[in-house]
């Protein structure tokens, strides 16, 4: 944090947790907790009142935390190869989904997460102020600047696995009125996934791209599948 951020570090009993209190002239102090979980860091507003967590003071506190976090990560880019970072909020309706937030971009939040009294909207407004979350930032995935890489049958085949939620993937890909094999065993589940991906590809108005499919998978809680496509995308971009 900068010295003028009016942030105070709060002592905790855990080595992987940091807590900050932000003072503001426009409202009560805002407390934010950072929990470090390996490659992910969870940010949580600790105030319980909806009036507080959706206030301008809370948005400003979130903005300062996001900016400081990005500044810290930027300092690591030259020493950690292929370091990438992004900001996502978990969906309040589906625990397996998340919404990615960027600077100066309309948030892709669902209706429930866009509600005025929802803390997710607070983080979205904060992200919208942070220039370090630009989509074309050097720390963004490089493929966000290359959204025109066509999706191939080989790409789709490389994603097929039996480690996924059948109904959740069907909903994420918006597959309706399509006869699919019952996922009774591993092979049937793989076949069902292949058919879903092919149907999704066929129903696209424009030529489907790797980036488009990757975005859907990541935002729907299928990052472990999207990562396979990410590997293929890196070979095209770098």
PDB file of C-alpha atoms in Angstrom:
ATOM      1  CA  UNK A   1       0.000   0.000   0.000  1.00  0.00           C
ATOM      2  CA  UNK A   2       1.038   3.599  -0.495  1.00  0.00           C
ATOM      3  CA  UNK A   3       1.503   5.734   2.594  1.00  0.00           C
ATOM      4  CA  UNK A   4      -1.476   7.880   1.602  1.00  0.00           C
ATOM      5  CA  UNK A   5      -3.887   4.956   1.304  1.00  0.00           C
ATOM      6  CA  UNK A   6      -5.053   5.349   4.918  1.00  0.00           C
ATOM      7  CA  UNK A   7      -4.681   1.606   5.392  1.00  0.00           C
ATOM      8  CA  UNK A   8      -3.846  -0.077   8.677  1.00  0.00           C
ATOM      9  CA  UNK A   9      -2.613  -3.665   8.896  1.00  0.00           C
ATOM     10  CA  UNK A  10      -4.559  -5.748  11.429  1.00  0.00           C
ATOM     11  CA  UNK A  11      -2.789  -8.553  13.285  1.00  0.00           C
ATOM     12  CA  UNK A  12      -4.045 -12.097  12.625  1.00  0.00           C
ATOM     13  CA  UNK A  13      -3.261 -15.555  13.993  1.00  0.00           C
ATOM     14  CA  UNK A  14      -2.739 -17.130  10.559  1.00  0.00           C
ATOM     15  CA  UNK A  15       0.317 -17.016   8.324  1.00  0.00           C
ATOM     16  CA  UNK A  16      -1.721 -17.069   5.100  1.00  0.00           C
ATOM     17  CA  UNK A  17      -4.141 -14.275   6.054  1.00  0.00           C
ATOM     18  CA  UNK A  18      -3.737 -10.501   5.991  1.00  0.00           C
ATOM     19  CA  UNK A  19      -6.356  -8.008   7.142  1.00  0.00           C
ATOM     20  CA  UNK A  20      -6.494  -4.295   6.377  1.00  0.00           C
ATOM     21  CA  UNK A  21      -8.655  -1.491   7.703  1.00  0.00           C
ATOM     22  CA  UNK A  22      -9.295   1.486   5.428  1.00  0.00           C
ATOM     23  CA  UNK A  23     -10.349   4.790   6.932  1.00  0.00           C
ATOM     24  CA  UNK A  24     -12.605   7.057   4.905  1.00  0.00           C
ATOM     25  CA  UNK A  25     -14.149  10.480   5.355  1.00  0.00           C
ATOM     26  CA  UNK A  26     -17.264   9.367   3.476  1.00  0.00           C
ATOM     27  CA  UNK A  27     -18.195   6.478   5.742  1.00  0.00           C
ATOM     28  CA  UNK A  28     -17.213   3.985   8.436  1.00  0.00           C
ATOM     29  CA  UNK A  29     -13.891   2.088   8.247  1.00  0.00           C
ATOM     30  CA  UNK A  30     -13.813  -0.766   5.744  1.00  0.00           C
ATOM     31  CA  UNK A  31     -12.042  -4.002   6.636  1.00  0.00           C
ATOM     32  CA  UNK A  32     -10.776  -6.288   3.881  1.00  0.00           C
ATOM     33  CA  UNK A  33      -9.260  -9.730   4.325  1.00  0.00           C
ATOM     34  CA  UNK A  34      -6.776 -11.389   1.969  1.00  0.00           C
ATOM     35  CA  UNK A  35      -6.456 -15.166   2.164  1.00  0.00           C
ATOM     36  CA  UNK A  36      -3.605 -16.722   0.222  1.00  0.00           C
ATOM     37  CA  UNK A  37      -4.460 -20.089  -1.353  1.00  0.00           C
ATOM     38  CA  UNK A  38      -1.544 -21.165  -3.502  1.00  0.00           C
ATOM     39  CA  UNK A  39      -1.923 -19.547  -6.920  1.00  0.00           C
ATOM     40  CA  UNK A  40      -5.126 -17.768  -5.855  1.00  0.00           C
ATOM     41  CA  UNK A  41      -5.789 -15.017  -3.343  1.00  0.00           C
ATOM     42  CA  UNK A  42      -9.275 -14.560  -1.938  1.00  0.00           C
ATOM     43  CA  UNK A  43     -10.401 -11.019  -1.126  1.00  0.00           C
ATOM     44  CA  UNK A  44     -13.296 -10.533   1.286  1.00  0.00           C
ATOM     45  CA  UNK A  45     -14.981  -7.447   2.732  1.00  0.00           C
ATOM     46  CA  UNK A  46     -15.460  -8.196   6.399  1.00  0.00           C
ATOM     47  CA  UNK A  47     -18.141  -5.569   7.117  1.00  0.00           C
ATOM     48  CA  UNK A  48     -21.564  -7.204   7.371  1.00  0.00           C
ATOM     49  CA  UNK A  49     -23.917  -4.329   6.535  1.00  0.00           C
ATOM     50  CA  UNK A  50     -25.050  -4.146   2.906  1.00  0.00           C
ATOM     51  CA  UNK A  51     -25.166  -0.359   3.168  1.00  0.00           C
ATOM     52  CA  UNK A  52     -21.489  -0.350   4.081  1.00  0.00           C
ATOM     53  CA  UNK A  53     -20.160  -2.957   1.626  1.00  0.00           C
ATOM     54  CA  UNK A  54     -21.826  -1.254  -1.356  1.00  0.00           C
ATOM     55  CA  UNK A  55     -20.857   2.280  -0.320  1.00  0.00           C
ATOM     56  CA  UNK A  56     -18.386   4.531  -2.204  1.00  0.00           C
ATOM     57  CA  UNK A  57     -15.960   4.034   0.686  1.00  0.00           C
ATOM     58  CA  UNK A  58     -16.020   0.252   0.177  1.00  0.00           C
ATOM     59  CA  UNK A  59     -15.496   0.622  -3.574  1.00  0.00           C
ATOM     60  CA  UNK A  60     -12.510   2.877  -2.907  1.00  0.00           C
ATOM     61  CA  UNK A  61     -11.040   0.404  -0.414  1.00  0.00           C
ATOM     62  CA  UNK A  62     -11.455  -2.469  -2.886  1.00  0.00           C
ATOM     63  CA  UNK A  63      -9.864  -0.364  -5.595  1.00  0.00           C
ATOM     64  CA  UNK A  64      -6.813   0.293  -3.418  1.00  0.00           C
ATOM     65  CA  UNK A  65      -6.428  -3.403  -2.598  1.00  0.00           C
ATOM     66  CA  UNK A  66      -6.724  -4.433  -6.251  1.00  0.00           C
ATOM     67  CA  UNK A  67      -4.260  -1.756  -7.362  1.00  0.00           C
ATOM     68  CA  UNK A  68      -1.733  -2.697  -4.684  1.00  0.00           C
ATOM     69  CA  UNK A  69      -2.053  -6.392  -5.551  1.00  0.00           C
ATOM     70  CA  UNK A  70      -1.534  -5.722  -9.253  1.00  0.00           C
ATOM     71  CA  UNK A  71       1.430  -3.479  -8.495  1.00  0.00           C
ATOM     72  CA  UNK A  72       2.985  -6.276  -6.451  1.00  0.00           C
ATOM     73  CA  UNK A  73       2.425  -8.818  -9.224  1.00  0.00           C
ATOM     74  CA  UNK A  74       3.830  -6.471 -11.846  1.00  0.00           C
ATOM     75  CA  UNK A  75       7.055  -6.413  -9.866  1.00  0.00           C
ATOM     76  CA  UNK A  76       7.262 -10.190 -10.219  1.00  0.00           C
ATOM     77  CA  UNK A  77       6.686 -10.405 -13.965  1.00  0.00           C
ATOM     78  CA  UNK A  78      10.363 -10.067 -14.868  1.00  0.00           C
ATOM     79  CA  UNK A  79      11.406 -12.762 -12.407  1.00  0.00           C
ATOM     80  CA  UNK A  80       8.571 -15.280 -12.781  1.00  0.00           C
ATOM     81  CA  UNK A  81       8.249 -16.587 -16.323  1.00  0.00           C
ATOM     82  CA  UNK A  82       4.790 -16.372 -17.919  1.00  0.00           C
ATOM     83  CA  UNK A  83       3.207 -14.834 -14.813  1.00  0.00           C
ATOM     84  CA  UNK A  84      -0.446 -14.005 -15.476  1.00  0.00           C
ATOM     85  CA  UNK A  85      -3.123 -12.668 -13.197  1.00  0.00           C
ATOM     86  CA  UNK A  86      -6.796 -11.801 -13.324  1.00  0.00           C
ATOM     87  CA  UNK A  87      -9.606 -10.750 -11.009  1.00  0.00           C
ATOM     88  CA  UNK A  88     -12.704 -12.921 -10.710  1.00  0.00           C
ATOM     89  CA  UNK A  89     -15.654 -12.980  -8.343  1.00  0.00           C
ATOM     90  CA  UNK A  90     -17.581 -16.182  -7.561  1.00  0.00           C
ATOM     91  CA  UNK A  91     -21.142 -16.254  -8.854  1.00  0.00           C
ATOM     92  CA  UNK A  92     -23.728 -16.030  -6.070  1.00  0.00           C
ATOM     93  CA  UNK A  93     -26.078 -18.423  -7.877  1.00  0.00           C
ATOM     94  CA  UNK A  94     -23.658 -21.132  -8.992  1.00  0.00           C
ATOM     95  CA  UNK A  95     -20.635 -21.993  -6.798  1.00  0.00           C
ATOM     96  CA  UNK A  96     -18.792 -23.476  -9.797  1.00  0.00           C
ATOM     97  CA  UNK A  97     -18.938 -20.281 -11.840  1.00  0.00           C
ATOM     98  CA  UNK A  98     -17.080 -16.995 -11.633  1.00  0.00           C
ATOM     99  CA  UNK A  99     -17.164 -13.622 -13.375  1.00  0.00           C
ATOM    100  CA  UNK A 100     -13.925 -12.047 -14.631  1.00  0.00           C
ATOM    101  CA  UNK A 101     -13.528  -8.304 -14.163  1.00  0.00           C
ATOM    102  CA  UNK A 102     -11.411  -5.904 -16.204  1.00  0.00           C
ATOM    103  CA  UNK A 103     -10.681  -2.191 -16.304  1.00  0.00           C
ATOM    104  CA  UNK A 104     -13.047   0.032 -18.253  1.00  0.00           C
ATOM    105  CA  UNK A 105     -15.190  -2.920 -19.365  1.00  0.00           C
ATOM    106  CA  UNK A 106     -18.783  -3.741 -18.650  1.00  0.00           C
ATOM    107  CA  UNK A 107     -18.779  -6.565 -16.085  1.00  0.00           C
ATOM    108  CA  UNK A 108     -20.116  -9.880 -17.345  1.00  0.00           C
ATOM    109  CA  UNK A 109     -22.108 -10.415 -14.170  1.00  0.00           C
ATOM    110  CA  UNK A 110     -25.339 -12.374 -14.103  1.00  0.00           C
ATOM    111  CA  UNK A 111     -28.528 -10.602 -12.994  1.00  0.00           C
ATOM    112  CA  UNK A 112     -28.203 -11.859  -9.425  1.00  0.00           C
ATOM    113  CA  UNK A 113     -24.606 -10.663  -9.071  1.00  0.00           C
ATOM    114  CA  UNK A 114     -25.491  -7.281 -10.592  1.00  0.00           C
ATOM    115  CA  UNK A 115     -28.027  -6.493  -7.867  1.00  0.00           C
ATOM    116  CA  UNK A 116     -27.388  -3.138  -6.199  1.00  0.00           C
ATOM    117  CA  UNK A 117     -27.004  -4.661  -2.731  1.00  0.00           C
ATOM    118  CA  UNK A 118     -24.583  -7.345  -3.903  1.00  0.00           C
ATOM    119  CA  UNK A 119     -20.951  -7.079  -2.814  1.00  0.00           C
ATOM    120  CA  UNK A 120     -19.845  -8.460  -6.190  1.00  0.00           C
ATOM    121  CA  UNK A 121     -20.999  -5.267  -7.840  1.00  0.00           C
ATOM    122  CA  UNK A 122     -18.766  -3.385  -5.417  1.00  0.00           C
ATOM    123  CA  UNK A 123     -15.703  -5.318  -6.607  1.00  0.00           C
ATOM    124  CA  UNK A 124     -16.789  -4.773 -10.198  1.00  0.00           C
ATOM    125  CA  UNK A 125     -16.914  -1.002  -9.736  1.00  0.00           C
ATOM    126  CA  UNK A 126     -13.490  -1.120  -8.082  1.00  0.00           C
ATOM    127  CA  UNK A 127     -11.996  -3.177 -10.911  1.00  0.00           C
ATOM    128  CA  UNK A 128     -13.423  -0.702 -13.396  1.00  0.00           C
ATOM    129  CA  UNK A 129     -11.262   2.009 -11.775  1.00  0.00           C
ATOM    130  CA  UNK A 130      -8.022   0.014 -11.807  1.00  0.00           C
ATOM    131  CA  UNK A 131      -6.063   0.682 -14.970  1.00  0.00           C
ATOM    132  CA  UNK A 132      -3.754  -2.194 -14.123  1.00  0.00           C
ATOM    133  CA  UNK A 133      -6.582  -4.583 -15.044  1.00  0.00           C
ATOM    134  CA  UNK A 134      -6.664  -3.470 -18.672  1.00  0.00           C
ATOM    135  CA  UNK A 135      -7.446  -6.335 -21.016  1.00  0.00           C
ATOM    136  CA  UNK A 136      -4.333  -5.581 -23.065  1.00  0.00           C
ATOM    137  CA  UNK A 137      -2.085  -5.238 -20.004  1.00  0.00           C
ATOM    138  CA  UNK A 138       1.242  -7.058 -20.212  1.00  0.00           C
ATOM    139  CA  UNK A 139       0.195  -9.310 -17.354  1.00  0.00           C
ATOM    140  CA  UNK A 140      -3.038 -10.358 -19.074  1.00  0.00           C
ATOM    141  CA  UNK A 141      -3.099 -13.604 -20.928  1.00  0.00           C
ATOM    142  CA  UNK A 142      -1.445 -12.778 -24.206  1.00  0.00           C
ATOM    143  CA  UNK A 143      -4.192 -14.516 -26.130  1.00  0.00           C
ATOM    144  CA  UNK A 144      -6.684 -11.816 -25.109  1.00  0.00           C
ATOM    145  CA  UNK A 145      -5.047  -9.728 -27.803  1.00  0.00           C
ATOM    146  CA  UNK A 146      -5.550 -12.578 -30.244  1.00  0.00           C
ATOM    147  CA  UNK A 147      -9.210 -13.549 -30.280  1.00  0.00           C
ATOM    148  CA  UNK A 148      -9.227 -14.654 -33.912  1.00  0.00           C
ATOM    149  CA  UNK A 149      -7.542 -18.059 -33.587  1.00  0.00           C
ATOM    150  CA  UNK A 150     -10.013 -20.504 -35.189  1.00  0.00           C
ATOM    151  CA  UNK A 151     -11.139 -23.507 -33.181  1.00  0.00           C
ATOM    152  CA  UNK A 152     -10.284 -26.841 -34.796  1.00  0.00           C
ATOM    153  CA  UNK A 153     -11.551 -30.377 -34.370  1.00  0.00           C
ATOM    154  CA  UNK A 154      -8.156 -31.261 -32.890  1.00  0.00           C
ATOM    155  CA  UNK A 155      -8.640 -28.537 -30.247  1.00  0.00           C
ATOM    156  CA  UNK A 156     -12.043 -29.935 -29.312  1.00  0.00           C
ATOM    157  CA  UNK A 157     -10.774 -33.508 -29.162  1.00  0.00           C
ATOM    158  CA  UNK A 158      -7.970 -32.405 -26.845  1.00  0.00           C
ATOM    159  CA  UNK A 159     -10.496 -31.116 -24.300  1.00  0.00           C
ATOM    160  CA  UNK A 160     -12.513 -34.311 -23.932  1.00  0.00           C
ATOM    161  CA  UNK A 161     -12.461 -35.774 -20.431  1.00  0.00           C
ATOM    162  CA  UNK A 162     -14.828 -37.546 -18.063  1.00  0.00           C
ATOM    163  CA  UNK A 163     -13.949 -35.196 -15.174  1.00  0.00           C
ATOM    164  CA  UNK A 164     -16.758 -32.670 -15.488  1.00  0.00           C
ATOM    165  CA  UNK A 165     -20.314 -32.001 -14.359  1.00  0.00           C
ATOM    166  CA  UNK A 166     -22.606 -33.147 -17.177  1.00  0.00           C
ATOM    167  CA  UNK A 167     -25.562 -30.843 -16.451  1.00  0.00           C
ATOM    168  CA  UNK A 168     -23.369 -27.819 -15.648  1.00  0.00           C
ATOM    169  CA  UNK A 169     -21.412 -28.099 -18.904  1.00  0.00           C
ATOM    170  CA  UNK A 170     -24.607 -28.567 -20.893  1.00  0.00           C
ATOM    171  CA  UNK A 171     -25.996 -25.382 -19.374  1.00  0.00           C
ATOM    172  CA  UNK A 172     -22.758 -23.440 -19.855  1.00  0.00           C
ATOM    173  CA  UNK A 173     -22.652 -24.304 -23.565  1.00  0.00           C
ATOM    174  CA  UNK A 174     -26.383 -23.592 -23.866  1.00  0.00           C
ATOM    175  CA  UNK A 175     -27.060 -27.017 -25.347  1.00  0.00           C
ATOM    176  CA  UNK A 176     -30.810 -27.581 -25.655  1.00  0.00           C
ATOM    177  CA  UNK A 177     -32.960 -30.198 -27.365  1.00  0.00           C
ATOM    178  CA  UNK A 178     -29.927 -32.295 -28.270  1.00  0.00           C
ATOM    179  CA  UNK A 179     -29.985 -36.048 -27.775  1.00  0.00           C
ATOM    180  CA  UNK A 180     -26.932 -36.990 -25.732  1.00  0.00           C
ATOM    181  CA  UNK A 181     -25.818 -40.370 -24.388  1.00  0.00           C
ATOM    182  CA  UNK A 182     -26.569 -40.872 -20.707  1.00  0.00           C
ATOM    183  CA  UNK A 183     -23.310 -40.392 -18.762  1.00  0.00           C
ATOM    184  CA  UNK A 184     -23.462 -43.843 -17.191  1.00  0.00           C
ATOM    185  CA  UNK A 185     -19.755 -44.552 -17.497  1.00  0.00           C
ATOM    186  CA  UNK A 186     -16.483 -42.852 -18.443  1.00  0.00           C
ATOM    187  CA  UNK A 187     -16.667 -43.508 -22.190  1.00  0.00           C
ATOM    188  CA  UNK A 188     -20.278 -42.358 -22.496  1.00  0.00           C
ATOM    189  CA  UNK A 189     -19.427 -39.204 -20.561  1.00  0.00           C
ATOM    190  CA  UNK A 190     -16.519 -38.439 -22.901  1.00  0.00           C
ATOM    191  CA  UNK A 191     -18.737 -39.018 -25.915  1.00  0.00           C
ATOM    192  CA  UNK A 192     -21.400 -36.718 -24.483  1.00  0.00           C
ATOM    193  CA  UNK A 193     -18.832 -33.973 -23.943  1.00  0.00           C
ATOM    194  CA  UNK A 194     -17.520 -34.313 -27.498  1.00  0.00           C
ATOM    195  CA  UNK A 195     -21.049 -34.015 -28.890  1.00  0.00           C
ATOM    196  CA  UNK A 196     -21.769 -30.974 -26.714  1.00  0.00           C
ATOM    197  CA  UNK A 197     -18.628 -29.193 -27.874  1.00  0.00           C
ATOM    198  CA  UNK A 198     -19.336 -29.991 -31.532  1.00  0.00           C
ATOM    199  CA  UNK A 199     -22.919 -28.785 -31.196  1.00  0.00           C
ATOM    200  CA  UNK A 200     -21.729 -25.572 -29.524  1.00  0.00           C
ATOM    201  CA  UNK A 201     -19.324 -25.053 -32.428  1.00  0.00           C
ATOM    202  CA  UNK A 202     -22.053 -25.605 -35.035  1.00  0.00           C
ATOM    203  CA  UNK A 203     -24.501 -23.195 -33.437  1.00  0.00           C
ATOM    204  CA  UNK A 204     -22.091 -20.224 -33.473  1.00  0.00           C
ATOM    205  CA  UNK A 205     -23.098 -17.465 -35.880  1.00  0.00           C
ATOM    206  CA  UNK A 206     -19.450 -16.627 -36.568  1.00  0.00           C
ATOM    207  CA  UNK A 207     -16.397 -18.853 -36.928  1.00  0.00           C
ATOM    208  CA  UNK A 208     -15.799 -20.161 -33.382  1.00  0.00           C
ATOM    209  CA  UNK A 209     -12.460 -19.230 -31.832  1.00  0.00           C
ATOM    210  CA  UNK A 210     -10.331 -20.763 -29.115  1.00  0.00           C
ATOM    211  CA  UNK A 211     -10.642 -17.608 -27.055  1.00  0.00           C
ATOM    212  CA  UNK A 212     -14.458 -17.673 -27.184  1.00  0.00           C
ATOM    213  CA  UNK A 213     -14.649 -21.257 -25.945  1.00  0.00           C
ATOM    214  CA  UNK A 214     -11.948 -20.681 -23.335  1.00  0.00           C
ATOM    215  CA  UNK A 215     -13.844 -17.690 -21.931  1.00  0.00           C
ATOM    216  CA  UNK A 216     -17.065 -19.694 -21.594  1.00  0.00           C
ATOM    217  CA  UNK A 217     -15.322 -22.592 -19.877  1.00  0.00           C
ATOM    218  CA  UNK A 218     -13.431 -20.386 -17.421  1.00  0.00           C
ATOM    219  CA  UNK A 219     -16.451 -18.277 -16.490  1.00  0.00           C
ATOM    220  CA  UNK A 220     -18.548 -21.408 -15.933  1.00  0.00           C
ATOM    221  CA  UNK A 221     -16.205 -23.134 -13.492  1.00  0.00           C
ATOM    222  CA  UNK A 222     -14.394 -25.399 -15.976  1.00  0.00           C
ATOM    223  CA  UNK A 223     -10.934 -23.870 -15.682  1.00  0.00           C
ATOM    224  CA  UNK A 224      -9.346 -27.346 -15.539  1.00  0.00           C
ATOM    225  CA  UNK A 225     -10.713 -27.978 -19.035  1.00  0.00           C
ATOM    226  CA  UNK A 226      -9.966 -24.485 -20.340  1.00  0.00           C
ATOM    227  CA  UNK A 227      -6.338 -24.911 -19.259  1.00  0.00           C
ATOM    228  CA  UNK A 228      -5.919 -27.618 -21.882  1.00  0.00           C
ATOM    229  CA  UNK A 229      -7.017 -25.180 -24.550  1.00  0.00           C
ATOM    230  CA  UNK A 230      -4.750 -22.554 -22.991  1.00  0.00           C
ATOM    231  CA  UNK A 231      -1.755 -24.800 -23.685  1.00  0.00           C
ATOM    232  CA  UNK A 232      -2.704 -24.989 -27.329  1.00  0.00           C
ATOM    233  CA  UNK A 233      -3.263 -21.241 -27.518  1.00  0.00           C
ATOM    234  CA  UNK A 234       0.196 -20.484 -26.118  1.00  0.00           C
ATOM    235  CA  UNK A 235       1.790 -22.489 -28.916  1.00  0.00           C
ATOM    236  CA  UNK A 236      -0.060 -20.300 -31.433  1.00  0.00           C
ATOM    237  CA  UNK A 237       0.619 -16.930 -29.809  1.00  0.00           C
ATOM    238  CA  UNK A 238       4.192 -17.070 -28.524  1.00  0.00           C
TER     239      UNK A 238
END
